[in-house]
């Protein structure tokens, strides 16, 4: 039986400053981390500050579309998945003591206003379904990231019906809310932005997920410490039966 810790972390395209982000990652003791909204500056900080703790890295920075994987275990392969014309996702193959794990980092665009409420456009929903199929068809697999969907939506129930397990639903503490920890910045009203960026809030939504497939099991899941981003990270302790 192999136990390891997973972390998903939306770093907010430079919102999470390295001086706050790096200590949170170090203290998390996570073994595998998937990042979303990774800027070039944040990517450089991960490489410069965490290469010793995480010798295996696959970084694809690029602002809101940026993603990365940091791992204590060998990364056999990594590639961007162009399932959307807006934001590529990231797939890595991790060698977990001889067992290959499919590790997918996702950040689909948010839903749009619709007369029935908020709805994903066709391309985004197809992107999400494609990611779920990749995970289900390549077990053992972990699919994590900021999915921009709430756990009471029909889309969430559909993903679970496909065979994905939600770590926080299986073994989470409290409600698992991760958004919004803070708001802004925006391109306009810069003075107001600077003020708002200093304010913190109690998150009200759960939009950041760690999904996994059998034969993995989740023993514990929790919300991590504030990195300075508008999202809080999510962590899970998973077990691989070997």
GROMACS .gro file of C-alpha atoms in nm:
model
  242
    1UNK     CA    1   0.000   0.000   0.000
    2UNK     CA    2   0.144   0.337  -0.109
    3UNK     CA    3   0.023   0.663   0.048
    4UNK     CA    4   0.094   1.001  -0.110
    5UNK     CA    5  -0.041   1.358  -0.096
    6UNK     CA    6  -0.186   1.554  -0.389
    7UNK     CA    7  -0.236   1.930  -0.414
    8UNK     CA    8  -0.422   2.148  -0.663
    9UNK     CA    9  -0.340   2.518  -0.658
   10UNK     CA   10  -0.474   2.802  -0.872
   11UNK     CA   11  -0.208   3.070  -0.824
   12UNK     CA   12  -0.407   3.349  -0.986
   13UNK     CA   13  -0.172   3.467  -1.263
   14UNK     CA   14   0.072   3.652  -1.034
   15UNK     CA   15  -0.174   3.704  -0.747
   16UNK     CA   16   0.014   3.448  -0.535
   17UNK     CA   17   0.349   3.618  -0.483
   18UNK     CA   18   0.652   3.388  -0.455
   19UNK     CA   19   0.738   3.508  -0.105
   20UNK     CA   20   0.403   3.372   0.018
   21UNK     CA   21   0.348   3.090  -0.230
   22UNK     CA   22   0.679   2.907  -0.186
   23UNK     CA   23   0.653   2.863   0.195
   24UNK     CA   24   0.294   2.734   0.165
   25UNK     CA   25   0.403   2.473  -0.087
   26UNK     CA   26   0.698   2.370   0.124
   27UNK     CA   27   0.490   2.332   0.438
   28UNK     CA   28   0.217   2.137   0.257
   29UNK     CA   29   0.442   1.829   0.224
   30UNK     CA   30   0.256   1.743  -0.097
   31UNK     CA   31   0.414   1.484  -0.324
   32UNK     CA   32   0.239   1.583  -0.646
   33UNK     CA   33   0.112   1.934  -0.723
   34UNK     CA   34  -0.089   2.067  -1.016
   35UNK     CA   35  -0.091   2.443  -1.075
   36UNK     CA   36  -0.329   2.658  -1.278
   37UNK     CA   37  -0.302   3.023  -1.389
   38UNK     CA   38   0.077   3.010  -1.365
   39UNK     CA   39   0.263   3.320  -1.482
   40UNK     CA   40   0.620   3.328  -1.610
   41UNK     CA   41   0.735   3.493  -1.287
   42UNK     CA   42   0.569   3.228  -1.072
   43UNK     CA   43   0.711   2.952  -1.290
   44UNK     CA   44   1.064   3.088  -1.246
   45UNK     CA   45   1.014   3.098  -0.870
   46UNK     CA   46   0.900   2.735  -0.860
   47UNK     CA   47   1.208   2.629  -1.054
   48UNK     CA   48   1.452   2.841  -0.857
   49UNK     CA   49   1.315   2.773  -0.509
   50UNK     CA   50   1.171   2.421  -0.521
   51UNK     CA   51   1.394   2.216  -0.751
   52UNK     CA   52   1.552   2.036  -0.457
   53UNK     CA   53   1.222   1.935  -0.297
   54UNK     CA   54   1.054   1.871  -0.634
   55UNK     CA   55   1.325   1.753  -0.874
   56UNK     CA   56   1.069   1.653  -1.140
   57UNK     CA   57   0.888   1.947  -1.298
   58UNK     CA   58   0.676   2.009  -1.607
   59UNK     CA   59   0.613   2.382  -1.643
   60UNK     CA   60   0.402   2.549  -1.910
   61UNK     CA   61   0.355   2.905  -1.781
   62UNK     CA   62   0.137   3.150  -1.969
   63UNK     CA   63  -0.082   3.357  -1.739
   64UNK     CA   64  -0.441   3.242  -1.711
   65UNK     CA   65  -0.366   2.949  -1.944
   66UNK     CA   66  -0.045   2.854  -1.759
   67UNK     CA   67  -0.013   2.516  -1.587
   68UNK     CA   68   0.252   2.306  -1.419
   69UNK     CA   69   0.324   1.981  -1.238
   70UNK     CA   70   0.572   1.951  -0.952
   71UNK     CA   71   0.655   1.601  -0.837
   72UNK     CA   72   0.876   1.410  -0.596
   73UNK     CA   73   0.837   1.112  -0.830
   74UNK     CA   74   0.976   1.082  -1.184
   75UNK     CA   75   0.772   1.241  -1.464
   76UNK     CA   76   0.800   0.998  -1.754
   77UNK     CA   77   0.627   1.226  -2.004
   78UNK     CA   78   0.425   1.549  -2.019
   79UNK     CA   79   0.228   1.727  -2.288
   80UNK     CA   80  -0.023   2.003  -2.337
   81UNK     CA   81  -0.368   1.888  -2.442
   82UNK     CA   82  -0.535   2.124  -2.687
   83UNK     CA   83  -0.892   2.025  -2.610
   84UNK     CA   84  -0.998   2.390  -2.620
   85UNK     CA   85  -0.903   2.684  -2.839
   86UNK     CA   86  -0.884   2.896  -2.524
   87UNK     CA   87  -0.683   2.709  -2.259
   88UNK     CA   88  -0.469   2.398  -2.312
   89UNK     CA   89  -0.474   2.139  -2.035
   90UNK     CA   90  -0.174   1.942  -1.912
   91UNK     CA   91  -0.117   1.566  -1.894
   92UNK     CA   92   0.179   1.400  -1.723
   93UNK     CA   93   0.270   1.038  -1.667
   94UNK     CA   94   0.409   0.982  -1.318
   95UNK     CA   95   0.618   0.682  -1.214
   96UNK     CA   96   0.491   0.612  -0.862
   97UNK     CA   97   0.737   0.346  -0.745
   98UNK     CA   98   0.685   0.139  -1.058
   99UNK     CA   99   0.317   0.218  -1.117
  100UNK     CA  100   0.233   0.466  -1.392
  101UNK     CA  101  -0.025   0.727  -1.291
  102UNK     CA  102  -0.203   0.955  -1.536
  103UNK     CA  103  -0.196   1.307  -1.392
  104UNK     CA  104  -0.420   1.568  -1.556
  105UNK     CA  105  -0.424   1.939  -1.471
  106UNK     CA  106  -0.731   2.126  -1.596
  107UNK     CA  107  -0.878   2.475  -1.596
  108UNK     CA  108  -1.177   2.502  -1.830
  109UNK     CA  109  -1.323   2.850  -1.895
  110UNK     CA  110  -1.606   2.960  -1.666
  111UNK     CA  111  -1.972   2.913  -1.763
  112UNK     CA  112  -2.165   3.192  -1.929
  113UNK     CA  113  -2.499   3.353  -1.835
  114UNK     CA  114  -2.793   3.171  -1.988
  115UNK     CA  115  -3.168   3.209  -1.950
  116UNK     CA  116  -3.159   2.885  -1.748
  117UNK     CA  117  -2.870   3.012  -1.533
  118UNK     CA  118  -2.496   2.966  -1.578
  119UNK     CA  119  -2.407   2.721  -1.855
  120UNK     CA  120  -2.085   2.601  -2.013
  121UNK     CA  121  -2.064   2.661  -2.385
  122UNK     CA  122  -2.043   2.354  -2.607
  123UNK     CA  123  -1.665   2.366  -2.654
  124UNK     CA  124  -1.598   2.394  -2.280
  125UNK     CA  125  -1.834   2.112  -2.186
  126UNK     CA  126  -1.676   1.888  -2.452
  127UNK     CA  127  -1.336   1.979  -2.306
  128UNK     CA  128  -1.447   1.872  -1.958
  129UNK     CA  129  -1.597   1.546  -2.086
  130UNK     CA  130  -1.279   1.470  -2.284
  131UNK     CA  131  -1.068   1.520  -1.970
  132UNK     CA  132  -1.296   1.292  -1.771
  133UNK     CA  133  -1.276   1.025  -2.041
  134UNK     CA  134  -0.896   1.047  -2.046
  135UNK     CA  135  -0.889   0.985  -1.672
  136UNK     CA  136  -1.144   0.703  -1.670
  137UNK     CA  137  -0.977   0.527  -1.964
  138UNK     CA  138  -0.622   0.551  -1.824
  139UNK     CA  139  -0.643   0.427  -1.464
  140UNK     CA  140  -0.504   0.486  -1.216
  141UNK     CA  141  -0.561   0.853  -1.288
  142UNK     CA  142  -0.587   1.186  -1.109
  143UNK     CA  143  -0.771   1.479  -1.266
  144UNK     CA  144  -0.744   1.804  -1.074
  145UNK     CA  145  -0.782   2.177  -1.112
  146UNK     CA  146  -1.015   2.473  -1.109
  147UNK     CA  147  -1.324   2.345  -1.289
  148UNK     CA  148  -1.538   2.657  -1.250
  149UNK     CA  149  -1.836   2.446  -1.145
  150UNK     CA  150  -2.016   2.399  -0.815
  151UNK     CA  151  -2.083   2.063  -0.655
  152UNK     CA  152  -2.461   2.102  -0.665
  153UNK     CA  153  -2.473   2.141  -1.045
  154UNK     CA  154  -2.587   1.871  -1.281
  155UNK     CA  155  -2.248   1.879  -1.454
  156UNK     CA  156  -2.083   1.772  -1.127
  157UNK     CA  157  -2.322   1.479  -1.091
  158UNK     CA  158  -2.253   1.378  -1.451
  159UNK     CA  159  -1.877   1.362  -1.389
  160UNK     CA  160  -1.934   1.138  -1.089
  161UNK     CA  161  -2.162   0.915  -1.296
  162UNK     CA  162  -1.871   0.862  -1.539
  163UNK     CA  163  -1.673   0.690  -1.264
  164UNK     CA  164  -1.469   0.978  -1.123
  165UNK     CA  165  -1.445   1.010  -0.746
  166UNK     CA  166  -1.426   1.349  -0.579
  167UNK     CA  167  -1.163   1.338  -0.304
  168UNK     CA  168  -1.331   1.604  -0.092
  169UNK     CA  169  -1.672   1.442  -0.120
  170UNK     CA  170  -1.521   1.108  -0.019
  171UNK     CA  171  -1.309   1.219   0.276
  172UNK     CA  172  -1.313   1.597   0.309
  173UNK     CA  173  -1.315   1.821   0.612
  174UNK     CA  174  -1.584   2.089   0.643
  175UNK     CA  175  -1.732   2.231   0.320
  176UNK     CA  176  -1.422   2.265   0.107
  177UNK     CA  177  -1.493   2.619  -0.012
  178UNK     CA  178  -1.201   2.772  -0.203
  179UNK     CA  179  -1.334   3.081  -0.384
  180UNK     CA  180  -1.320   3.378  -0.349
  181UNK     CA  181  -1.041   3.431  -0.099
  182UNK     CA  182  -0.988   3.778  -0.246
  183UNK     CA  183  -1.111   3.967  -0.554
  184UNK     CA  184  -0.950   4.161  -0.837
  185UNK     CA  185  -0.734   4.280  -0.991
  186UNK     CA  186  -0.910   4.433  -1.287
  187UNK     CA  187  -0.768   4.638  -1.571
  188UNK     CA  188  -0.965   4.945  -1.467
  189UNK     CA  189  -0.991   5.139  -1.141
  190UNK     CA  190  -0.632   5.064  -1.041
  191UNK     CA  191  -0.651   5.254  -0.711
  192UNK     CA  192  -0.958   5.053  -0.608
  193UNK     CA  193  -0.783   4.735  -0.719
  194UNK     CA  194  -0.490   4.799  -0.488
  195UNK     CA  195  -0.729   4.844  -0.196
  196UNK     CA  196  -0.941   4.538  -0.274
  197UNK     CA  197  -0.637   4.315  -0.325
  198UNK     CA  198  -0.552   4.360   0.042
  199UNK     CA  199  -0.893   4.243   0.160
  200UNK     CA  200  -0.961   3.875   0.228
  201UNK     CA  201  -1.295   3.697   0.235
  202UNK     CA  202  -1.442   3.370   0.356
  203UNK     CA  203  -1.476   3.157   0.042
  204UNK     CA  204  -1.831   3.056  -0.044
  205UNK     CA  205  -1.786   2.819  -0.339
  206UNK     CA  206  -1.621   2.483  -0.399
  207UNK     CA  207  -1.481   2.494  -0.753
  208UNK     CA  208  -1.136   2.335  -0.709
  209UNK     CA  209  -1.134   1.955  -0.728
  210UNK     CA  210  -0.916   1.649  -0.702
  211UNK     CA  211  -1.086   1.370  -0.898
  212UNK     CA  212  -0.941   1.021  -0.909
  213UNK     CA  213  -1.015   0.671  -1.035
  214UNK     CA  214  -0.982   0.325  -0.891
  215UNK     CA  215  -0.767   0.155  -0.768
  216UNK     CA  216  -0.686   0.478  -0.584
  217UNK     CA  217  -0.865   0.557  -0.259
  218UNK     CA  218  -0.886   0.878  -0.059
  219UNK     CA  219  -0.820   0.873   0.315
  220UNK     CA  220  -0.830   1.247   0.379
  221UNK     CA  221  -0.894   1.577   0.197
  222UNK     CA  222  -0.870   1.935   0.317
  223UNK     CA  223  -0.839   2.299   0.212
  224UNK     CA  224  -0.484   2.432   0.230
  225UNK     CA  225  -0.332   2.757   0.348
  226UNK     CA  226  -0.369   3.093   0.176
  227UNK     CA  227  -0.110   3.142  -0.100
  228UNK     CA  228  -0.215   3.499  -0.183
  229UNK     CA  229  -0.432   3.392  -0.475
  230UNK     CA  230  -0.808   3.435  -0.511
  231UNK     CA  231  -0.837   3.056  -0.468
  232UNK     CA  232  -0.735   2.840  -0.174
  233UNK     CA  233  -0.554   2.515  -0.257
  234UNK     CA  234  -0.702   2.170  -0.199
  235UNK     CA  235  -0.506   1.868  -0.078
  236UNK     CA  236  -0.584   1.498  -0.054
  237UNK     CA  237  -0.408   1.197   0.089
  238UNK     CA  238  -0.451   0.911  -0.156
  239UNK     CA  239  -0.369   0.543  -0.120
  240UNK     CA  240  -0.264   0.307  -0.397
  241UNK     CA  241  -0.331  -0.058  -0.328
  242UNK     CA  242  -0.033  -0.255  -0.460
   0.00000   0.00000   0.00000
